[in-house]
Coordinates of C-alpha atoms and ligand atoms in Angstrom, one line a residue:
T1 CA -12.5 11.6 17.3
E2 CA -16.2 10.3 17.8
N3 CA -15.5 7.5 20.0
S4 CA -11.7 7.5 21.0
S5 CA -9.3 9.8 22.7
Y6 CA -5.7 9.8 22.3
I7 CA -3.7 11.8 24.8
I8 CA 0.1 12.5 24.8
V9 CA 2.1 14.5 27.9
L10 CA 5.3 15.4 28.4
D11 CA 7.9 13.8 31.1
A12 CA 9.9 16.2 33.3
L13 CA 12.6 16.9 30.8
G14 CA 10.0 17.4 27.6
H15 CA 10.4 14.2 25.9
G16 CA 6.8 12.9 24.7
L17 CA 4.8 10.7 26.8
H18 CA 2.1 8.3 25.3
L19 CA -0.5 8.2 28.3
Y20 CA -3.7 6.8 26.3
Y21 CA -5.3 5.7 23.4
G22 CA -8.9 4.0 23.3
G23 CA -12.6 4.4 23.8
Q24 CA -13.5 8.2 24.4
L25 CA -12.8 9.5 27.8
E26 CA -14.4 12.8 29.1
H27 CA -12.2 16.1 28.9
R28 CA -10.5 17.1 32.3
E29 CA -7.8 19.4 32.8
S30 CA -5.4 16.7 33.8
F31 CA -4.8 13.2 32.9
E32 CA -2.1 12.5 35.3
N33 CA -3.7 9.6 37.0
L34 CA -3.2 7.5 33.6
Y35 CA 0.3 7.9 34.5
S36 CA 2.4 6.3 37.2
P37 CA 5.8 6.8 36.1
M38 CA 8.3 4.1 37.8
E39 CA 10.1 6.8 40.1
L40 CA 12.8 4.4 41.5
G41 CA 15.3 3.3 39.2
Q42 CA 15.6 -0.2 39.1
G43 CA 18.5 -2.0 39.9
C44 CA 20.5 -1.6 36.4
S45 CA 18.5 0.8 34.7
I46 CA 19.9 4.0 33.1
S47 CA 18.4 7.4 33.9
A48 CA 17.6 10.0 31.1
S49 CA 19.9 12.5 33.1
K50 CA 21.7 13.0 36.1
D51 CA 18.9 15.5 37.4
T52 CA 16.4 13.2 37.1
P53 CA 17.7 9.9 38.7
G54 CA 14.1 7.8 38.8
L55 CA 13.6 8.7 35.4
S56 CA 14.6 6.0 32.7
L57 CA 13.1 6.5 28.9
N58 CA 13.1 2.4 29.2
N59 CA 10.5 2.5 31.6
I60 CA 7.7 4.9 30.5
P61 CA 5.1 4.7 27.6
R62 CA 6.9 7.1 25.0
E63 CA 5.1 8.8 22.0
Y64 CA 8.4 8.0 19.7
G65 CA 11.4 6.6 20.8
E66 CA 14.8 7.7 19.8
I67 CA 17.5 4.8 20.5
S68 CA 21.1 5.2 22.5
R69 CA 19.5 7.4 25.6
G70 CA 18.8 4.2 27.9
D71 CA 15.3 3.2 26.0
Y72 CA 16.1 -0.7 25.0
R73 CA 13.1 -1.0 23.1
L74 CA 12.6 -1.0 19.5
G75 CA 13.8 2.5 18.0
S76 CA 11.4 4.9 16.0
V77 CA 14.4 7.0 14.8
E78 CA 17.7 6.3 14.2
L79 CA 19.8 8.9 12.8
Q80 CA 23.7 9.3 12.2
D81 CA 25.0 12.6 12.4
I82 CA 28.3 14.2 10.3
Q83 CA 30.8 12.9 12.8
G84 CA 29.1 9.8 12.8
D85 CA 27.2 9.8 16.1
Q86 CA 24.1 7.9 16.8
A87 CA 23.0 9.6 20.1
W88 CA 20.1 11.6 20.2
D89 CA 17.5 13.2 22.5
F90 CA 14.5 14.9 21.1
T91 CA 12.8 17.1 23.5
F92 CA 9.5 19.5 23.2
S93 CA 10.2 22.8 21.4
E94 CA 6.6 23.6 19.7
A95 CA 3.2 22.8 18.4
R96 CA 1.1 24.0 16.1
I97 CA -3.3 23.2 15.4
L98 CA -3.6 23.6 11.4
Q99 CA -7.3 23.6 10.2
D100 CA -6.2 21.7 7.4
K101 CA -4.0 18.7 6.5
K102 CA -0.6 19.0 4.2
E103 CA 0.2 17.1 1.6
I104 CA 3.4 14.8 1.7
P105 CA 5.8 15.7 -1.0
G106 CA 6.3 13.0 -3.4
L107 CA 4.2 10.4 -1.3
P108 CA 0.3 10.0 -1.6
S109 CA -1.7 10.6 1.8
A110 CA -5.4 11.0 3.0
L111 CA -7.4 14.0 1.8
P112 CA -8.4 16.0 4.6
A113 CA -12.3 16.6 4.9
Q114 CA -13.6 20.1 5.4
D115 CA -13.3 19.5 9.4
T116 CA -9.8 17.8 9.6
Q117 CA -7.3 19.2 11.8
T118 CA -3.4 18.3 12.1
L119 CA -1.5 18.7 15.1
E120 CA 2.4 19.1 14.7
L121 CA 4.5 18.4 17.4
D122 CA 8.1 19.7 17.0
F123 CA 10.8 18.0 19.2
K124 CA 14.5 19.4 19.1
D125 CA 17.6 17.6 19.2
L126 CA 19.4 19.0 22.4
A127 CA 22.6 19.3 20.4
N128 CA 20.6 21.3 17.5
R129 CA 21.3 19.0 15.2
A130 CA 17.7 18.5 13.7
V131 CA 14.1 18.3 14.3
L132 CA 11.9 15.8 14.5
R133 CA 8.3 16.7 13.8
L134 CA 4.9 14.2 14.5
V135 CA 2.0 14.9 12.6
Y136 CA -1.2 14.1 13.5
S137 CA -4.6 14.7 11.5
V138 CA -8.0 13.7 12.8
F139 CA -11.0 12.0 10.9
P140 CA -13.7 11.9 13.8
E141 CA -16.4 10.7 12.1
W142 CA -14.2 7.4 11.0
D143 CA -12.8 7.1 14.6
V144 CA -9.3 7.2 12.5
I145 CA -6.3 9.1 13.7
T146 CA -3.0 9.5 11.0
R147 CA 0.4 9.9 12.0
R148 CA 3.6 10.4 10.4
A149 CA 7.3 12.0 11.4
E150 CA 9.4 14.3 9.5
I151 CA 12.9 14.8 10.2
H152 CA 14.6 18.3 9.2
N153 CA 18.1 18.3 9.0
L154 CA 19.9 21.5 10.6
Q155 CA 23.5 20.5 10.1
D156 CA 25.6 19.9 7.0
R157 CA 24.6 15.9 6.3
L158 CA 22.3 13.7 8.3
T159 CA 21.8 9.9 8.0
V160 CA 18.5 8.4 8.4
K161 CA 18.6 5.0 9.1
N162 CA 15.3 4.5 10.3
L163 CA 11.9 6.7 10.7
M164 CA 9.1 5.1 11.6
S165 CA 5.5 6.6 10.6
F166 CA 4.3 6.0 14.6
S167 CA 5.0 4.3 17.4
L168 CA 2.4 3.5 20.0
D169 CA 3.1 2.3 23.4
F170 CA 0.7 0.6 25.6
S171 CA 1.1 -0.5 29.0
Q172 CA 0.3 -4.1 30.5
G173 CA -2.5 -6.1 29.0
S174 CA -3.4 -9.4 27.2
W175 CA -4.0 -8.5 23.4
D176 CA -4.3 -10.5 20.4
I177 CA -2.9 -9.7 17.2
T178 CA -5.0 -9.9 13.8
S179 CA -2.8 -9.9 10.6
L180 CA -3.0 -10.7 6.9
P181 CA -0.6 -13.3 5.8
G182 CA -0.5 -14.9 2.6
R183 CA 0.8 -16.3 -0.9
W184 CA -0.1 -15.8 -4.3
I185 CA -3.5 -17.0 -4.8
A186 CA -4.4 -16.9 -1.0
E187 CA -3.7 -13.3 0.0
R188 CA -4.7 -11.8 2.9
Q189 CA -6.0 -14.8 5.1
I190 CA -7.2 -13.6 8.6
H191 CA -4.8 -15.1 11.2
R192 CA -5.4 -14.1 15.1
R193 CA -3.0 -15.3 17.8
P194 CA -2.1 -14.1 21.2
L195 CA 0.7 -11.7 21.8
Q196 CA 3.7 -12.8 23.4
Q197 CA 6.9 -11.6 24.8
G198 CA 9.5 -10.8 22.6
I199 CA 9.4 -9.0 18.8
T200 CA 6.5 -10.2 16.7
E201 CA 7.2 -8.6 13.6
M202 CA 5.1 -8.6 10.0
N203 CA 6.8 -7.4 6.8
S204 CA 7.9 -7.1 3.4
R205 CA 11.0 -6.7 2.1
R206 CA 10.0 -7.2 -1.6
G207 CA 9.7 -3.5 -2.6
I208 CA 5.9 -4.2 -3.2
S209 CA 3.5 -4.6 0.3
S210 CA 3.1 -8.1 -1.4
H211 CA 1.4 -11.3 -1.0
D212 CA 3.0 -12.5 2.0
C213 CA 1.7 -10.2 4.3
S214 CA -0.3 -6.7 4.1
P215 CA 0.7 -3.5 5.7
F216 CA -2.5 -3.8 8.0
F217 CA -2.8 -5.5 11.2
M218 CA -5.0 -5.3 14.4
L219 CA -4.6 -5.4 18.2
Q220 CA -7.6 -6.7 19.6
H221 CA -9.1 -7.5 23.1
P222 CA -9.0 -11.4 23.1
G223 CA -12.1 -11.5 24.3
S224 CA -13.3 -9.4 21.2
S225 CA -15.1 -10.9 18.3
E226 CA -16.7 -9.7 15.0
H227 CA -19.3 -7.6 16.7
Q228 CA -18.0 -6.4 20.0
G229 CA -15.0 -5.8 21.8
E230 CA -12.0 -3.2 21.6
S231 CA -10.0 -3.4 18.5
Y232 CA -7.3 -1.3 17.0
A233 CA -6.4 -1.3 13.7
F234 CA -3.2 -0.1 12.0
S235 CA -2.3 0.2 8.3
L236 CA 0.3 2.5 6.2
V237 CA -0.3 4.3 3.1
Y238 CA 2.6 3.2 1.1
S239 CA 3.3 0.2 -1.4
G240 CA 7.0 -0.8 -0.8
S241 CA 9.0 -2.8 1.7
F242 CA 7.2 -2.1 5.2
S243 CA 7.5 -3.3 8.7
A244 CA 4.9 -3.7 11.3
R245 CA 6.6 -4.7 14.8
I246 CA 5.1 -5.2 18.2
E247 CA 7.4 -5.8 21.3
Q248 CA 6.0 -7.0 24.1
S249 CA 8.4 -6.5 27.2
N250 CA 8.6 -8.7 30.2
R251 CA 6.4 -6.4 32.1
E252 CA 4.1 -7.2 29.5
E253 CA 4.4 -3.5 28.2
I254 CA 3.8 -3.2 24.3
R255 CA 5.5 -1.1 21.9
L256 CA 4.1 -1.2 18.2
Q257 CA 5.6 0.7 15.3
L258 CA 4.9 0.7 11.7
G259 CA 6.8 2.4 8.7
I260 CA 9.3 1.7 5.9
N261 CA 11.2 -1.3 6.4
P262 CA 14.7 -0.1 7.8
Q263 CA 16.6 -3.3 6.4
G264 CA 19.0 -1.8 4.0
F265 CA 17.6 1.6 4.3
S266 CA 19.3 4.9 4.5
W267 CA 18.7 8.4 3.5
E268 CA 21.2 10.9 3.5
L269 CA 20.2 14.6 4.1
K270 CA 21.8 17.7 3.2
K271 CA 21.7 21.0 5.3
N272 CA 17.7 22.1 5.6
Q273 CA 16.4 19.1 4.0
I274 CA 13.8 17.1 5.1
F275 CA 12.9 13.4 5.2
H276 CA 9.2 12.6 5.2
S277 CA 7.7 9.1 6.3
P278 CA 5.1 7.6 4.8
E279 CA 1.5 8.0 6.3
G280 CA 0.3 5.7 9.0
V281 CA -3.5 4.9 9.7
L282 CA -4.6 4.3 13.4
S283 CA -8.4 3.4 13.8
Y284 CA -9.9 2.3 17.1
S285 CA -13.6 0.6 17.8
S286 CA -15.2 -1.0 20.5
E287 CA -17.2 -3.0 18.3
G288 CA -14.7 -5.7 17.1
S289 CA -13.8 -6.4 13.7
N290 CA -16.7 -5.1 12.1
G291 CA -16.5 -1.8 13.7
I292 CA -13.2 -1.8 12.4
R293 CA -14.5 -2.5 9.0
R294 CA -16.8 0.3 9.0
N295 CA -14.3 3.0 10.1
M296 CA -11.8 1.7 7.4
H297 CA -14.3 1.5 4.7
G298 CA -15.7 5.0 5.4
F299 CA -12.4 6.5 6.1
V300 CA -10.8 4.8 2.4
Q301 CA -13.9 5.6 0.4
N302 CA -13.7 9.3 1.9
H303 CA -10.4 10.4 2.4
I304 CA -8.1 7.5 0.2
I305 CA -10.3 6.9 -3.1
R306 CA -10.5 10.0 -5.1
G307 CA -11.0 11.4 -8.7
P308 CA -14.4 10.9 -10.9
W309 CA -14.8 7.4 -10.1
Q310 CA -14.6 7.9 -6.4
W311 CA -18.6 7.8 -6.0
K312 CA -19.4 6.1 -9.7
D313 CA -20.7 3.1 -10.4
R314 CA -18.1 0.9 -11.9
P315 CA -18.8 -0.8 -15.2
V316 CA -19.1 -4.7 -15.2
L317 CA -16.3 -5.6 -17.0
I318 CA -14.8 -9.0 -19.1
N319 CA -11.6 -9.4 -18.9
S320 CA -9.6 -11.6 -21.9
W321 CA -7.2 -13.2 -19.6
E322 CA -8.4 -16.3 -18.4
A323 CA -10.1 -16.5 -21.4
N324 CA -7.2 -16.3 -24.1
Y325 CA -3.9 -15.9 -22.3
F326 CA -1.6 -14.3 -24.7
D327 CA -3.6 -15.6 -27.6
V328 CA -5.2 -12.3 -28.7
N329 CA -6.0 -10.6 -32.0
E330 CA -8.3 -8.2 -33.4
K331 CA -11.0 -10.2 -34.5
K332 CA -11.6 -12.5 -31.6
I333 CA -11.3 -9.5 -29.3
L334 CA -14.3 -8.1 -31.1
K335 CA -16.6 -11.2 -31.4
Q336 CA -16.1 -11.7 -27.7
A337 CA -16.7 -8.0 -27.0
K338 CA -20.1 -8.5 -29.3
Q339 CA -21.2 -11.5 -27.3
A340 CA -20.3 -9.9 -23.9
A341 CA -22.4 -6.8 -24.9
D342 CA -25.4 -8.8 -25.5
L343 CA -24.9 -10.2 -22.0
G344 CA -24.8 -6.6 -20.5
M345 CA -21.6 -6.2 -19.9
E346 CA -19.8 -2.7 -19.9
L347 CA -16.3 -2.7 -20.5
Y348 CA -14.0 -5.0 -22.6
V349 CA -10.6 -5.4 -20.9
L350 CA -8.0 -6.6 -23.2
D351 CA -5.4 -8.1 -21.0
D352 CA -1.4 -9.3 -21.9
G353 CA -0.5 -10.2 -25.0
W354 CA -1.5 -7.0 -27.3
F355 CA 1.9 -5.2 -27.5
G356 CA 5.7 -5.7 -28.9
H357 CA 5.8 -9.1 -30.3
R358 CA 4.3 -10.7 -27.1
D359 CA 3.3 -14.3 -27.7
D360 CA 4.1 -15.7 -24.5
D361 CA 5.7 -14.3 -21.1
T362 CA 9.4 -14.3 -22.4
S363 CA 9.3 -10.5 -24.3
S364 CA 8.0 -7.3 -25.3
L365 CA 7.5 -5.4 -21.8
G366 CA 8.8 -2.0 -22.1
D367 CA 7.5 -1.9 -25.9
W368 CA 4.0 -0.5 -25.3
F369 CA 3.1 -0.4 -29.0
P370 CA 0.4 -2.6 -30.5
H371 CA 1.6 -6.4 -31.5
A372 CA 1.9 -5.9 -35.9
K373 CA 0.6 -9.3 -36.5
K374 CA -2.2 -9.2 -34.0
F375 CA -3.4 -5.6 -34.4
P376 CA -2.2 -4.5 -37.6
R377 CA -4.2 -1.5 -37.5
G378 CA -3.5 -0.6 -34.0
L379 CA -6.0 -0.4 -31.2
K380 CA -8.0 2.5 -32.5
P381 CA -10.3 0.6 -34.8
L382 CA -11.0 -2.1 -32.3
A383 CA -11.6 0.2 -29.5
E384 CA -13.9 2.3 -31.8
K385 CA -16.1 -1.1 -32.7
I386 CA -16.4 -1.9 -29.0
N387 CA -17.5 1.9 -28.2
A388 CA -19.7 1.2 -31.1
L389 CA -21.5 -1.6 -28.9
G390 CA -21.7 0.5 -26.2
M391 CA -18.9 -0.4 -23.9
D392 CA -15.6 1.1 -23.0
F393 CA -12.4 -0.3 -23.8
G394 CA -9.5 -0.7 -21.2
I395 CA -6.0 -2.2 -21.6
W396 CA -3.8 -3.9 -19.6
V397 CA 0.1 -2.8 -19.0
E398 CA 3.1 -3.7 -16.7
P399 CA 4.9 -0.5 -17.0
E400 CA 7.6 -0.9 -14.2
M401 CA 9.4 -3.8 -16.3
I402 CA 11.4 -4.8 -19.3
C403 CA 12.1 -8.1 -20.7
L404 CA 15.7 -9.0 -22.4
D405 CA 14.1 -9.6 -25.4
S406 CA 12.6 -6.0 -26.3
K407 CA 13.3 -2.9 -28.1
L408 CA 13.3 -1.3 -24.7
Y409 CA 16.4 -3.2 -23.5
R410 CA 18.2 -3.1 -26.9
E411 CA 18.2 0.5 -26.7
H412 CA 18.6 1.0 -23.0
P413 CA 20.4 -2.0 -21.6
D414 CA 21.6 0.2 -18.5
W415 CA 18.0 0.8 -17.4
L416 CA 17.4 -2.6 -16.0
V417 CA 18.3 -3.1 -12.3
Q418 CA 21.0 -5.0 -11.7
S419 CA 24.3 -5.3 -9.7
P420 CA 27.4 -3.3 -11.1
S421 CA 29.5 -6.4 -9.7
G422 CA 28.9 -8.5 -13.0
L423 CA 25.9 -10.7 -10.6
E424 CA 23.3 -11.7 -13.3
P425 CA 20.5 -10.2 -12.3
C426 CA 17.6 -12.4 -10.8
P427 CA 14.7 -12.8 -13.3
G428 CA 11.0 -13.2 -12.0
R429 CA 8.4 -14.6 -14.5
N430 CA 11.1 -13.9 -17.4
Q431 CA 11.2 -10.0 -16.6
Y432 CA 13.5 -7.6 -14.7
I433 CA 12.5 -4.3 -13.0
L434 CA 13.0 -1.2 -14.6
D435 CA 15.2 1.6 -12.8
L436 CA 12.4 4.0 -11.3
T437 CA 14.9 5.9 -9.2
R438 CA 16.1 7.6 -12.6
E439 CA 14.1 10.3 -13.8
E440 CA 14.8 9.6 -17.7
V441 CA 13.2 6.1 -17.4
C442 CA 10.3 7.6 -15.3
D443 CA 9.9 10.2 -18.2
Y444 CA 10.2 7.3 -20.7
I445 CA 7.4 5.5 -18.9
K446 CA 5.2 8.7 -18.8
D447 CA 5.6 9.3 -22.6
S448 CA 4.9 6.0 -23.3
L449 CA 2.0 5.5 -21.5
G450 CA 0.8 9.0 -22.8
T451 CA 1.4 7.9 -26.4
L452 CA -0.8 4.8 -25.7
L453 CA -3.5 6.4 -24.2
K454 CA -3.9 9.0 -26.7
S455 CA -3.7 6.5 -29.6
A456 CA -7.3 5.1 -28.9
P457 CA -10.2 5.5 -27.1
I458 CA -9.0 3.9 -23.7
G459 CA -11.1 4.4 -20.7
Y460 CA -9.5 1.9 -18.5
M461 CA -6.1 0.7 -17.5
K462 CA -4.9 -2.6 -15.4
W463 CA -1.7 -1.9 -14.0
D464 CA 0.4 -4.8 -13.4
M465 CA 3.5 -5.9 -12.0
N466 CA 4.4 -9.5 -11.7
R467 CA 7.7 -9.8 -9.6
S468 CA 9.5 -8.3 -6.3
L469 CA 12.6 -6.2 -6.6
S470 CA 15.9 -7.9 -6.5
D471 CA 19.9 -6.9 -7.3
L472 CA 18.8 -3.4 -6.0
Y473 CA 21.4 -0.6 -7.5
S474 CA 21.2 2.2 -9.5
P475 CA 24.0 3.7 -11.3
G476 CA 22.1 7.1 -11.1
L477 CA 22.8 7.3 -7.3
P478 CA 26.5 7.6 -5.7
P479 CA 27.7 4.7 -3.6
E480 CA 26.8 6.3 -0.3
N481 CA 23.2 7.0 -1.4
Q482 CA 22.6 3.1 -2.6
G483 CA 20.5 2.5 0.4
E484 CA 17.9 5.1 -1.0
F485 CA 17.0 2.9 -3.8
Q486 CA 13.7 1.0 -2.5
H487 CA 12.4 4.4 -1.4
R488 CA 13.3 6.0 -4.4
Y489 CA 12.0 3.6 -6.6
Q490 CA 8.4 4.2 -4.7
L491 CA 8.7 7.9 -4.8
G492 CA 9.1 7.5 -9.0
L493 CA 6.1 4.9 -9.5
Y494 CA 3.7 7.7 -7.4
S495 CA 5.4 10.3 -9.7
I496 CA 4.1 8.3 -12.9
L497 CA 1.0 7.6 -11.1
E498 CA 0.3 11.0 -10.3
Y499 CA 1.0 11.7 -14.3
V500 CA -1.4 9.5 -15.3
S501 CA -4.0 10.7 -13.0
A502 CA -3.4 14.3 -13.8
H503 CA -3.1 13.6 -17.7
C504 CA -6.2 11.3 -17.8
P505 CA -8.3 12.5 -15.2
E506 CA -11.4 10.3 -16.4
L507 CA -9.3 7.1 -16.8
L508 CA -10.7 4.1 -14.2
L509 CA -7.2 2.4 -13.4
E510 CA -7.5 -1.1 -11.8
G511 CA -4.2 -1.9 -9.6
C512 CA -2.7 -5.3 -9.8
A513 CA 0.4 -7.2 -8.8
S514 CA 0.2 -11.1 -9.7
G515 CA -3.1 -10.5 -8.3
G516 CA -3.2 -8.6 -5.0
G517 CA 0.6 -8.2 -4.4
R518 CA 0.3 -4.8 -3.9
F519 CA -3.1 -4.2 -2.2
D520 CA -2.4 -1.4 0.0
L521 CA -3.8 2.4 0.6
A522 CA -1.2 4.3 -1.6
M523 CA -2.2 2.3 -4.8
L524 CA -5.9 2.9 -3.6
C525 CA -4.9 6.7 -4.0
Y526 CA -4.5 6.1 -7.9
S527 CA -6.5 3.1 -8.7
P528 CA -9.9 2.9 -7.0
Q529 CA -9.9 -0.8 -7.6
I530 CA -7.6 -3.4 -7.4
W531 CA -7.3 -6.7 -9.1
T532 CA -7.9 -8.7 -5.4
S533 CA -6.3 -12.2 -6.2
D534 CA -5.3 -14.5 -9.3
N535 CA -7.2 -17.0 -7.5
S536 CA -11.1 -16.6 -9.2
D537 CA -12.6 -19.7 -7.7
G538 CA -15.9 -19.0 -6.3
F539 CA -14.8 -20.6 -3.1
E540 CA -11.6 -19.8 -2.2
R541 CA -12.1 -16.2 -3.3
Q542 CA -14.3 -15.8 -0.1
A543 CA -11.6 -16.1 2.3
I544 CA -9.2 -13.6 0.4
Q545 CA -12.2 -10.9 0.0
R546 CA -13.3 -11.5 3.8
G547 CA -9.6 -10.8 5.1
T548 CA -9.0 -7.7 2.6
S549 CA -12.5 -6.3 3.7
L550 CA -11.0 -5.9 7.1
F551 CA -9.3 -2.5 5.6
A552 CA -11.0 -2.2 1.9
P553 CA -14.2 -1.5 1.1
P554 CA -16.1 -3.7 -1.8
S555 CA -15.9 -0.9 -4.3
T556 CA -12.2 -1.5 -4.2
M557 CA -12.0 -5.2 -4.6
G558 CA -12.1 -6.4 -8.5
A559 CA -14.0 -9.8 -8.2
H560 CA -14.7 -12.1 -11.6
V561 CA -16.8 -14.8 -12.6
S562 CA -14.6 -17.3 -14.5
S563 CA -15.3 -20.6 -16.1
V564 CA -15.2 -24.0 -14.9
P565 CA -12.9 -26.1 -13.6
N566 CA -11.6 -23.1 -12.2
H567 CA -7.9 -22.3 -13.7
Q568 CA -6.2 -22.2 -10.5
L569 CA -7.7 -25.0 -8.2
L570 CA -9.7 -27.3 -11.2
R571 CA -12.7 -26.9 -8.8
Q572 CA -16.3 -27.2 -10.3
T573 CA -18.6 -24.5 -8.4
T574 CA -21.9 -23.5 -9.8
L575 CA -22.4 -20.3 -11.8
E576 CA -24.9 -18.8 -8.7
T577 CA -22.0 -19.4 -6.3
R578 CA -19.1 -17.9 -8.5
F579 CA -21.6 -14.8 -8.9
N580 CA -22.5 -14.5 -5.5
T581 CA -19.1 -14.3 -4.6
A582 CA -17.8 -11.7 -7.3
A583 CA -21.0 -9.8 -6.3
F584 CA -19.2 -8.9 -3.1
G585 CA -16.5 -6.5 -4.9
V586 CA -16.4 -4.6 -8.4
L587 CA -18.0 -7.5 -10.6
G588 CA -16.5 -8.6 -13.7
Y589 CA -16.3 -11.7 -15.7
E590 CA -13.4 -13.4 -17.3
L591 CA -14.0 -16.1 -19.5
D592 CA -15.0 -16.8 -23.1
P593 CA -18.5 -15.7 -23.8
G594 CA -18.8 -17.7 -26.8
K595 CA -18.3 -20.7 -24.9
L596 CA -21.3 -20.2 -22.6
R597 CA -24.0 -22.6 -22.9
P598 CA -27.6 -21.1 -23.7
W599 CA -29.0 -21.7 -20.4
E600 CA -25.5 -20.0 -19.1
K601 CA -26.3 -16.7 -21.2
K602 CA -29.6 -16.5 -19.6
V603 CA -28.6 -17.0 -16.0
I604 CA -25.3 -14.8 -16.4
Q605 CA -27.9 -11.7 -17.6
G606 CA -30.0 -11.5 -14.6
P607 CA -27.1 -10.9 -12.1
I608 CA -25.6 -8.2 -14.2
K609 CA -28.9 -6.6 -14.6
L610 CA -29.2 -6.5 -10.6
Ligands
DGJ1 C1 -1.1 -11.2 -13.6 C2 -2.3 -10.7 -13.3 O1 -2.8 -10.9 -11.9 C3 -3.4 -11.3 -14.2 O2 -4.9 -11.0 -14.1 C4 -3.2 -11.1 -15.6 O3 -3.1 -9.7 -16.2 C5 -1.6 -11.7 -15.6 N1 -1.1 -11.2 -15.1 C6 -1.2 -11.2 -17.1 O4 0.1 -11.5 -17.5

């Protein structure tokens, strides 16, 4: 890239060796000076072959490591062949440079620029059972390299038990890890600590990228700061369970990996089938955390965000949730919309409570038609009247969910994810997960969203997801394929999001998952903005947005001015403070404009104009 170099060579047997990733080096014919293999086997080390007694895979920096051949560090690829054999040895067979970047079947990924090049390295299993392909694409301007892996099965049946998107070995050195742990209403808090020997793992097992931990972290030189010092950033274009893990050996070498969380995961491949990992994103900067921010913001804005909203100014919205919760109806919403329009707001978003017979959080998820008592004439007259005020109209949905008290559950009880053992499925906010591994379930969601979007002029949709996955099982999968559930759920989700983007390209989609529980690069491929957190407190929001800003540009962070005392923390902050915080994201309001005092109305209008 413009400021970084990445160097791979092959060892004597053809294994990929990772020589260097860091600040740019001048080109040379050989970089052997960077490689000092431990030629002598140490006391009890295992040799890679009988002809190379000094070569132990455990002692060399590798580009990607299979297990069971004497490399005892974290494995990047774990496979089981038709006989149950788990010993694999992949050595180099071919390399290709493509003047482009391919899409990954079923998964979102970064869009190429005109000058994006891709390197494909094929490694063949010595017993000719599979090909491991490592794929690298280069985004020079943003000092970003994307990496991913594929397994091509050449035999009758193969089980993939683990396939990390990338693995990176660093030689000795002291490093800090900066990660973004959090929880509901306190997402992505910046946490920096020295890396220590042993394994450090940051992950999600929830089936969403989660509030607990973001699929983003940095390795930073201990002396680095906001403005200077070596920093590496790693992220994943994926919204499901992930594992980010770093192993530091007793010789202080580091192996770092990011990919689908292998816990409970397995994937069966038939002959000639391919398994594709999600795409990992790597970035280097010598200019500290802000250098990483510049790289990631440029990369996300140019290659992750797409569609007509990529470069368009986003409307200043008003969202009905904190003002009304479930208590919404046509008359009330129209009144609030009029007041909001007078203040200069540009989009009215009708949040939860508008559909089925939803009067609280115990019912109706799955029934995406207007509540007969609250909106007896449907949504069209409301949306049209709001449009006549010069505002766009938007709607809230939570399509991946089902409530027991719903028409959908009465018609399709088997679409609710649960164990066949008779164990009661675990509720979360009185709701359950729909089985997105099944095509008919995805088709239902596509149809009902399609019908909803055609029923009224809807310019914006907030896509919520308020619980983690549990009781994983699908009657649609044979017993030996149940380990595929979580990843197939993600593929189902992406297929629905693809459908919505293709059928309503002008729709502005805002992601959400109980606030910022799924704020990741994959969701940003579909929704150019994501509701950053349910915490709308003007002060605490700053830490959440600061953490999120390590990888996400301001144009992706939904940020609202809400009323005081704040609904989550009961804190009083001034209108200026709330605006000054929200203005660092996609500005919106989440309050009852009718309850504003005259001076507040005046104060609000200036910043909206600004
Ligand atoms: C959780 C979201 O984060 C909120 O903004 C709101 O949309 C509620 N869900 C509605 O149930």
